[in-house]
XYZ file of C-alpha atoms in Angstrom:
478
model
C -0.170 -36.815 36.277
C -1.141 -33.332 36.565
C 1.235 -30.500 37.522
C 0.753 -26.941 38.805
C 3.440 -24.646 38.390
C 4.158 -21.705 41.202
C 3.541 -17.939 39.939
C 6.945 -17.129 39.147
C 7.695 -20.865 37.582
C 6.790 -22.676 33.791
C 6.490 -25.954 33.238
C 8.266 -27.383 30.093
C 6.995 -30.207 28.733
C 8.357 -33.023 25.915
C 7.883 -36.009 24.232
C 4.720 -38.144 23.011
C 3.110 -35.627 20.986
C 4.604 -32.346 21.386
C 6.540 -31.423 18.212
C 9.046 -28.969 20.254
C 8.451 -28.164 23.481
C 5.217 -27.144 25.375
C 5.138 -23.995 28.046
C 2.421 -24.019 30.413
C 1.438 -23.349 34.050
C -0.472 -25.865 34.647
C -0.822 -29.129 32.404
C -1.243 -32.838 32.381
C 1.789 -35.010 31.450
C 1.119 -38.566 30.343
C 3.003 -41.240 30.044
C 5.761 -40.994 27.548
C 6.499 -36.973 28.519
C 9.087 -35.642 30.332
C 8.209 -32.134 32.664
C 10.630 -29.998 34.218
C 10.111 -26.429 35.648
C 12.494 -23.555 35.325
C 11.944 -20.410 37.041
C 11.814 -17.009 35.653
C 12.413 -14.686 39.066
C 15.473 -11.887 37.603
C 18.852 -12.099 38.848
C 21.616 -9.478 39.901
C 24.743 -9.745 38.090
C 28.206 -7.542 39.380
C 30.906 -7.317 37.353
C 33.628 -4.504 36.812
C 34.224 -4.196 32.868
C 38.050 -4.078 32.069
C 37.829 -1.911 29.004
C 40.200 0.859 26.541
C 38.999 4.148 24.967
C 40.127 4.851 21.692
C 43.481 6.404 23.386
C 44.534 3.241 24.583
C 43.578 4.088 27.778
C 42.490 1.851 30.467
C 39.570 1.928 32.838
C 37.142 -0.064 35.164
C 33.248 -0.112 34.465
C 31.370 -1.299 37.510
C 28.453 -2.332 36.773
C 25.088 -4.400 38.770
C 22.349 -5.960 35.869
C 19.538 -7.615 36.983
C 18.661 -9.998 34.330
C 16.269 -12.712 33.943
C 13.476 -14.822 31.381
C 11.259 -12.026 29.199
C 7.671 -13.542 30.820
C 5.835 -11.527 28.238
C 6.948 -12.920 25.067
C 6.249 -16.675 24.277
C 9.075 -16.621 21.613
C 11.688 -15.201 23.916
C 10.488 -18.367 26.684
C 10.610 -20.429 24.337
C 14.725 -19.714 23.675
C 15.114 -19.769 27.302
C 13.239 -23.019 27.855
C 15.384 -24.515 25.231
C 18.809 -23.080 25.794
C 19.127 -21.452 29.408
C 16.310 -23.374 31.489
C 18.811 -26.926 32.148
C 21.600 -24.302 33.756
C 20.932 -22.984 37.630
C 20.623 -18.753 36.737
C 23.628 -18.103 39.784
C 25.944 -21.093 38.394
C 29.085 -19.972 36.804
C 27.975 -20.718 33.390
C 25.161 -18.201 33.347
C 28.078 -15.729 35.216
C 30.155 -16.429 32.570
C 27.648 -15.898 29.675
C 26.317 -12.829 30.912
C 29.507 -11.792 31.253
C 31.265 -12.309 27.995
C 28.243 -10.650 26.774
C 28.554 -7.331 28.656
C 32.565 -7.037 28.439
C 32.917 -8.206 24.903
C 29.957 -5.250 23.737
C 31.303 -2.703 26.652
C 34.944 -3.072 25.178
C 33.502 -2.451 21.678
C 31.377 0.520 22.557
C 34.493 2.031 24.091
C 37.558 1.194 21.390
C 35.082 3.403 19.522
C 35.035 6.764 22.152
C 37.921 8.756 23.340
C 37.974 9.212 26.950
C 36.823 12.405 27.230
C 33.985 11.265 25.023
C 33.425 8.727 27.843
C 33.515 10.947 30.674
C 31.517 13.609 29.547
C 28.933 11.786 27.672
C 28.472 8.947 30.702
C 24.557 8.945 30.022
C 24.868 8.069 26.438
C 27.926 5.979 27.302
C 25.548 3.784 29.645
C 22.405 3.749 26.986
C 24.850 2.513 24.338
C 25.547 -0.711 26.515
C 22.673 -1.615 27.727
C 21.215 -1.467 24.279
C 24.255 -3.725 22.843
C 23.930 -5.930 25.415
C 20.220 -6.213 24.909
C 20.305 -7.337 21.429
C 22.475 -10.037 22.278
C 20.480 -11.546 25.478
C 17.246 -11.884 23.275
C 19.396 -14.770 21.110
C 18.970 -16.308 24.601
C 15.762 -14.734 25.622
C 17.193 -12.963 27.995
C 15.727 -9.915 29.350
C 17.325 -6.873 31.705
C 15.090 -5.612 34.211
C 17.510 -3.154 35.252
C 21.641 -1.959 34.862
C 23.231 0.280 36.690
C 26.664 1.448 35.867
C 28.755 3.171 38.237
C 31.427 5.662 38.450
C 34.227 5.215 35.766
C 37.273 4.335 37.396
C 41.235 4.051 37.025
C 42.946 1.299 36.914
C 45.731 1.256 38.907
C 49.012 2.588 37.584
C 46.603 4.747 35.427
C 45.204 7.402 37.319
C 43.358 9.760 34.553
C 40.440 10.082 36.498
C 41.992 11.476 39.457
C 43.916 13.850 37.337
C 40.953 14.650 35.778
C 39.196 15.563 39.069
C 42.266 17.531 39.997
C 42.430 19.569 36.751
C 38.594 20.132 37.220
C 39.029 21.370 40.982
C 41.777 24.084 39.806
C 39.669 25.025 36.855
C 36.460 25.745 39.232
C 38.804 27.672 41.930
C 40.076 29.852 39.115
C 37.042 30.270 37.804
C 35.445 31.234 41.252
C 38.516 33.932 41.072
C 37.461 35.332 37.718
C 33.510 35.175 38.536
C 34.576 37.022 41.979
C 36.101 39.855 40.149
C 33.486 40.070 37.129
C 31.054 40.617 39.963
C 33.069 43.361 41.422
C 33.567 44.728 37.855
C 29.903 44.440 37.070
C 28.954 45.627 40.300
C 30.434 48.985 40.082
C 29.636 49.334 36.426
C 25.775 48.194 37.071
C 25.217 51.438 39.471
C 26.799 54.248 37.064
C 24.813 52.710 34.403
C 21.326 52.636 36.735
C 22.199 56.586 37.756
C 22.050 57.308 33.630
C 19.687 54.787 33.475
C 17.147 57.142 36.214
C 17.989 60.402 34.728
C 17.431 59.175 30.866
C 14.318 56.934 32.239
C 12.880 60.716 34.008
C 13.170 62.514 30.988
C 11.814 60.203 28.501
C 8.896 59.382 30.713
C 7.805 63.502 30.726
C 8.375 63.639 26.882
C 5.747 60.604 26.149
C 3.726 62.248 28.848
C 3.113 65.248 26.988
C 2.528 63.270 23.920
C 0.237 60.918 25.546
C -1.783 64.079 26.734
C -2.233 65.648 23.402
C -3.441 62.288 21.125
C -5.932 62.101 24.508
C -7.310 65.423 23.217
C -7.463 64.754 19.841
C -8.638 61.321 20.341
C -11.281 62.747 22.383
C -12.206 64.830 20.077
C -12.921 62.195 17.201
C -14.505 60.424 19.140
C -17.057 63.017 19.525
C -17.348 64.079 16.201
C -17.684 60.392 15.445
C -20.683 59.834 17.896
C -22.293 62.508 16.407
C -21.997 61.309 13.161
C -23.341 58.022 13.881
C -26.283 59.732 15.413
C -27.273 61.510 12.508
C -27.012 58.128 10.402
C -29.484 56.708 12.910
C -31.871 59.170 12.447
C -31.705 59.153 8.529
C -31.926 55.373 8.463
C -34.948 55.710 11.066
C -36.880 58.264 8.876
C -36.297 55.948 5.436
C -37.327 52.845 7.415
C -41.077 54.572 8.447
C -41.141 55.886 5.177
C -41.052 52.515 3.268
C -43.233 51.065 5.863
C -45.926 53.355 4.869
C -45.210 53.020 1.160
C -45.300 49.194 1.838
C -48.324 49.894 3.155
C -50.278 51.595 0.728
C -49.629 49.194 -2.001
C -50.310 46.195 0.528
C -53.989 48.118 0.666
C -54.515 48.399 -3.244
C -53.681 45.354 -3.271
C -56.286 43.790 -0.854
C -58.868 45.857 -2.618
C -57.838 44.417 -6.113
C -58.057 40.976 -5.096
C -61.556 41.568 -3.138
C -62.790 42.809 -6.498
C -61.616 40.284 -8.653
C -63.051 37.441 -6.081
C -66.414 39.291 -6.280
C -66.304 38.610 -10.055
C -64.893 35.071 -10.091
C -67.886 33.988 -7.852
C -70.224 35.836 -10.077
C -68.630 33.792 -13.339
C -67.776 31.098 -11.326
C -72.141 30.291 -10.555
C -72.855 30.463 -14.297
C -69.951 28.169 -15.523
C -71.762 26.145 -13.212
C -75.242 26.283 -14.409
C -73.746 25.905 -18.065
C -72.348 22.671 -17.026
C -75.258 21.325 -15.115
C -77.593 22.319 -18.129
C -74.796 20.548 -20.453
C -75.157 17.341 -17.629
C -78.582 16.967 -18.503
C -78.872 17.067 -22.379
C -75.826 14.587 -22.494
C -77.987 12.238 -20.107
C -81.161 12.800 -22.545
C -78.920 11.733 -25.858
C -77.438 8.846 -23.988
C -80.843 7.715 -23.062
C -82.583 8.045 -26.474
C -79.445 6.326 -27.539
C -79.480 3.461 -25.344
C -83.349 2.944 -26.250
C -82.398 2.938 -29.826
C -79.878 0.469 -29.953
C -81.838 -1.981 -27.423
C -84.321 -2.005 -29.954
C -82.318 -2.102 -33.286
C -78.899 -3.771 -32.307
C -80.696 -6.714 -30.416
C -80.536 -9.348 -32.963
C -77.567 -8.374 -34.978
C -75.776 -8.920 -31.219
C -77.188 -12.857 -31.277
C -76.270 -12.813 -34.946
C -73.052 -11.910 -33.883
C -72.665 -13.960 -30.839
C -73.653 -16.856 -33.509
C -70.915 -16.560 -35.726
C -68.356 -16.005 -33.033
C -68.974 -19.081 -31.806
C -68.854 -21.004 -35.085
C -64.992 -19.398 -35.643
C -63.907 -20.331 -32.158
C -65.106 -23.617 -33.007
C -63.613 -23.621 -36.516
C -60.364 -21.956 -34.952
C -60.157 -24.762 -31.936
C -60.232 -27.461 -34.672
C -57.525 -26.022 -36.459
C -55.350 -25.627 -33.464
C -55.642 -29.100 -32.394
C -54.650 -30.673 -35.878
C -51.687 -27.611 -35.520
C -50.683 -29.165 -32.306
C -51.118 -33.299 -33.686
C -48.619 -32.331 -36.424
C -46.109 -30.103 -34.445
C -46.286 -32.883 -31.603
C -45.630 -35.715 -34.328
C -42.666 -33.656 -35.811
C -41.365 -32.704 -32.387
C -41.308 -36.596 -31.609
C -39.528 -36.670 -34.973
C -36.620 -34.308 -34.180
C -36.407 -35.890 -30.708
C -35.795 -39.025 -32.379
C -33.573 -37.767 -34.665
C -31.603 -35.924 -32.206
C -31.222 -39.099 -29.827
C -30.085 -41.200 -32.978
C -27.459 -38.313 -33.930
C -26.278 -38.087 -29.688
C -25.699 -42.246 -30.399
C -23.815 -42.094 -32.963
C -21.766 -39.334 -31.232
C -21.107 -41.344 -28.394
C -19.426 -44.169 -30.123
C -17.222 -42.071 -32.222
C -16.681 -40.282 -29.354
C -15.651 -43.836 -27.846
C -13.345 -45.304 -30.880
C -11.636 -42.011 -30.775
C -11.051 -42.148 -27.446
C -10.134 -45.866 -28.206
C -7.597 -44.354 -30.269
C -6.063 -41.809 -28.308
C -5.835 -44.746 -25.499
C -3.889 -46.837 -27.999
C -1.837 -44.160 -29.232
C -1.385 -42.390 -25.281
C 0.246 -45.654 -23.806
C 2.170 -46.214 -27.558
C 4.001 -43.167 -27.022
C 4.473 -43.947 -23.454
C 6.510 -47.141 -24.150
C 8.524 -45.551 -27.077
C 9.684 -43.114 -24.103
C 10.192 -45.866 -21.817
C 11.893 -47.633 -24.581
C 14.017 -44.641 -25.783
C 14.593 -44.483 -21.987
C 16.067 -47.467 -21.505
C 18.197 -47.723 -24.585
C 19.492 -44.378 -23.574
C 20.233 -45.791 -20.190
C 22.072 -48.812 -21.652
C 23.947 -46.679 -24.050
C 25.151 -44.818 -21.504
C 26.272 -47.543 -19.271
C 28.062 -49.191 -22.304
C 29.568 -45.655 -23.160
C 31.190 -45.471 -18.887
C 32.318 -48.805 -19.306
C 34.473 -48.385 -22.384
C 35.794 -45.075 -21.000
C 33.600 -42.597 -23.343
C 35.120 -43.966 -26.162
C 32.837 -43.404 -28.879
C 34.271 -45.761 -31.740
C 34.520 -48.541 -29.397
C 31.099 -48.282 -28.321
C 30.038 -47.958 -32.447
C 31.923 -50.884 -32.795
C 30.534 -53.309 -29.755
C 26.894 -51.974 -30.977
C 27.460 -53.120 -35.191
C 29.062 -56.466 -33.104
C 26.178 -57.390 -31.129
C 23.755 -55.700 -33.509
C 24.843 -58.661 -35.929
C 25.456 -55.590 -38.558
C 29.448 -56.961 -40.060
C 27.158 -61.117 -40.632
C 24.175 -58.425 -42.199
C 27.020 -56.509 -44.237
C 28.282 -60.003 -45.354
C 25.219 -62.040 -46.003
C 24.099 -58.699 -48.315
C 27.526 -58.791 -49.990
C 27.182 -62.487 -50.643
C 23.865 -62.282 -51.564
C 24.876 -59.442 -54.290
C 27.109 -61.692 -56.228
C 25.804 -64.807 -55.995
C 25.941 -66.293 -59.448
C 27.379 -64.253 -60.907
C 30.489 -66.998 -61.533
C 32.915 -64.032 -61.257
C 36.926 -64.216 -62.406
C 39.432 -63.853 -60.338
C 43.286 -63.490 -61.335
C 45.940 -63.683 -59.514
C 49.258 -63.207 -60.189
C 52.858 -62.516 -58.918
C 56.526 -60.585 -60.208
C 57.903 -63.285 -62.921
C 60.364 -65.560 -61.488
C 63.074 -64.523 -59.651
C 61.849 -61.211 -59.114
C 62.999 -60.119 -55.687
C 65.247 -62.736 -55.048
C 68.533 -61.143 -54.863
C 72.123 -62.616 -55.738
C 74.599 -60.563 -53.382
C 75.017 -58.097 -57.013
C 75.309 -54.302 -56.803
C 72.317 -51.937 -57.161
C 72.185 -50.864 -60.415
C 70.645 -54.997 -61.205
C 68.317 -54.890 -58.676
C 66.349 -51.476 -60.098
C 66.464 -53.501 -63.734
C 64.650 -56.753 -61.735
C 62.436 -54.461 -60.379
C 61.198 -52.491 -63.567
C 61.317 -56.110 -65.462
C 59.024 -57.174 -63.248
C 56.185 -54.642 -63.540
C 56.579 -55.080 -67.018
C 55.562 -58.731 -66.800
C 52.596 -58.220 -64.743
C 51.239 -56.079 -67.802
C 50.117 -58.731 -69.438
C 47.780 -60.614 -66.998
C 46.324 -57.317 -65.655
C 45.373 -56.145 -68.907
C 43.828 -59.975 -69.571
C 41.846 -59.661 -67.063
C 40.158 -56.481 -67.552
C 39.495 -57.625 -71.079
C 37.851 -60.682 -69.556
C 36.000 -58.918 -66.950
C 35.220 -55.382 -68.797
C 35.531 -56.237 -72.392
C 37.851 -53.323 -72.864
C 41.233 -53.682 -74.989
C 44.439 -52.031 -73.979
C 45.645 -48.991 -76.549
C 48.018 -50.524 -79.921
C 50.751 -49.028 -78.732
C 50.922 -50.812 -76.030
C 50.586 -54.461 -77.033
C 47.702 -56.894 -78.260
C 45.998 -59.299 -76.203
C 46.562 -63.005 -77.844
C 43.821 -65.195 -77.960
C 44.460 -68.174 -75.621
């Protein structure tokens, strides 16, 4: 379906492929889009501002903005499309909005300014707000056509305006008092002071009179002498001017002769120069031709001699050429040859190496992907045991088979080698006790460590060969 939008109206248009939202006046909308149309005519907005100056001091802020869409940005319609457009512009949620906006930047502005500040500086006062307010309507692309802010006034129980306006009508009567008798004061003063004025005024204009009158004179009179001068200079400059004219002149007239003379000669040399070089023509013609007769007749046949051999060397060189060319073509063939086998034989290293790089490329890769994994699994293991690290060591030797490795290696180590093994115990009765006091029992126990001497120090003989020192027994032979 296509829709047409009326001049002060957008259409906005969503859905099947529109990323956002589309703005137009005038557009088709398929099936699968949704179209609605806002309309961007401004609209008044009164309010009176509640607000407190710096003093604490109350007042009222009338105020009238007419607000609406910014038509000549796309980015501000865009905001307004998106945020403002659903909302009718006179329902009490745009009131509200526009609102909160102007009182909460109005009561800002003002916390900052006393009231005098206020009053006297109402221009500024106004710019301030409607600049404030501006910078937060374009978050909603908002735009104000026009704000006009009225009179401050009181709010009631708080009447500093009116006492203002009194205190300003008693300081203009009292003023109108004073400027009344400055006038007077001034009056009376003003015509003495013209009367001096006259008579000072008289006398000073007759003094620069006179003076006046006598640099006249003398002016006058340099002004004479001066033209006079100037005259004179006129006339000098005249005479020197005709006199270099006529020295200019006379050497311009020498001068003319000079060069007619000197062209009189010139012509004069100028004709025999000439018939020297015609004369000098003519014997160089007679040589040439005696000299062209001469060798016609004796250079004749040495020419065709000449021609003769030339021809046998270009014939002799030509030869020689073409067996140059057979045996550079034969041992270009040869290097081509050469050069094809050596590009083979290239390739296919270049091909097992690139074999090998293959081989040892996807090697690496499943090393990573192996180290990867067991470092994956370790640290699974290691979350599931609680980060203990010497239970994890453990678990790994466990299921790595390493304690059956450490045992089959240990068995495997002393497999025949038939060793000995003792064993032996305290002597009888040692330990057993009988109920008597302790002075028996530390005899039972030294008695007993001295009859485990004897097997210990068999068996080290049997195992080491080594024999206990003399002084501490002999081993008996069994």
């Amino acid at each position: 379906m296509y829709r047409v939008a009326s001049a002060s109206q957008y259409l906005v248009i969503t859905g099947s492929g529109i990323d956002d939202i589309k703005i137009a006046k005038k557009a088709w909308v398929f099936p699968g889009q949704s179209c609605s149309v806002f309309d961007i005519s401004p609209v008044n907005y009164t309010f009176e501002v509640m607000a407190m100056s710096a003093e604490k001091l109350p007042f009222i802020l009338p105020a009238v903005f007419t607000i609406g869409p910014r038509s000549d940005d796309q980015e501000s319609l865009h905001k307004y499309a998106k945020l403002i457009s659903s909302h009718d512009k006179e329902s009490n949620h745009m009131n509200e909005l526009v609102k909160g906006v102007i009182e909460g930047e109005t009561r800002v502005l003002a916390a900052s300014m006393t009231m005098e500040e206020i009053f006297k500086g109402t221009k500024e006062f106004k710019k301030e707000v409607f600049g404030k307010v501006q910078l937060e309507l374009n978050q909603f692309g908002l735009w104000i056509y026009n704000a006009n802010v009225k009179q401050l006034v009181d709010v009631p129980g708080h009447e500093y305006f009116s006492y203002l306006g009194q205190k300003t009508q008693m300081e203009a009567a009292n003023q109108a008092k004073i400027d009344v008798s400055e006038a007077k004061m001034k009056g009376e003063i003003g015509a003495k002071l013209r009367e001096g004025q006259t008579l000072q005024n008289a006398a000073k204009i007759d003094a620069e009179t006179r003076i006046i009158s006598t640099q006249r004179q003398g002016q006058g009179q340099k002004e004479e002498i001066k033209v006079k001068t100037e005259v004179k200079v006129f006339e000098n400059e005249r005479e020197a001017e005709v006199a270099e004219a006529n020295a200019e002149l006379a050497m311009k007239k020498a001068k003319w002769a000079k060069d007619s003379q000197v062209a009189e000669v010139e012509a004069r040399k100028a004709v025999a120069l000439r018939e020297a070089e015609l004369q000098k023509d003519v014997e160089i013609m007679n040589a040439l031709t005696q000299k062209e007769k001469l060798k016609a007749e004796f250079l004749s046949k040495a020419s065709v001699e000449y021609e003769t051999k030339v021809q046998e060397a270009n014939w002799e060189l030509y030869r020689k050429q073409k067996a140059a060319e057979a045996i550079l073509y034969e041992k270009e063939k040869e290097a081509e040859a050469q050069k094809a086998t050596a590009e083979a034989a290239l390739y296919a290293r270049k091909q097992v190496a690139d074999g090998e790089l293959y081989a040892k490329q996807k090697e690496a890769e499943g090393l990573v992907a192996l180290a990867q994994a067991q470092g994956t699994y370790i640290r699974t293991l290691l979350g599931a045991l609680g980060n203990n690290y010497g239970a994890l060591r453990d678990y790994l030797m466990i299921n790595g088979g390493m304690y059956q490795e450490i045992a089959k290696i240990n068995g495997e180590a002393v497999k025949g080698l038939q060793p000995k093994i003792s064993i032996w115990t305290g002597a009888g009765g040692v330990g057993d006790g009988d109920g008597g006091d302790g002075q028996g029992g530390a005899m039972k126990e030294v008695a007993g460590v001295y009859k485990m001497l004897p097997p210990l120090f068999n068996t080290v003989h049997e195992q080491t060969g080594m024999l206990p020192p003399t002084w501490m027994g002999k081993i008996t032979e069994s």
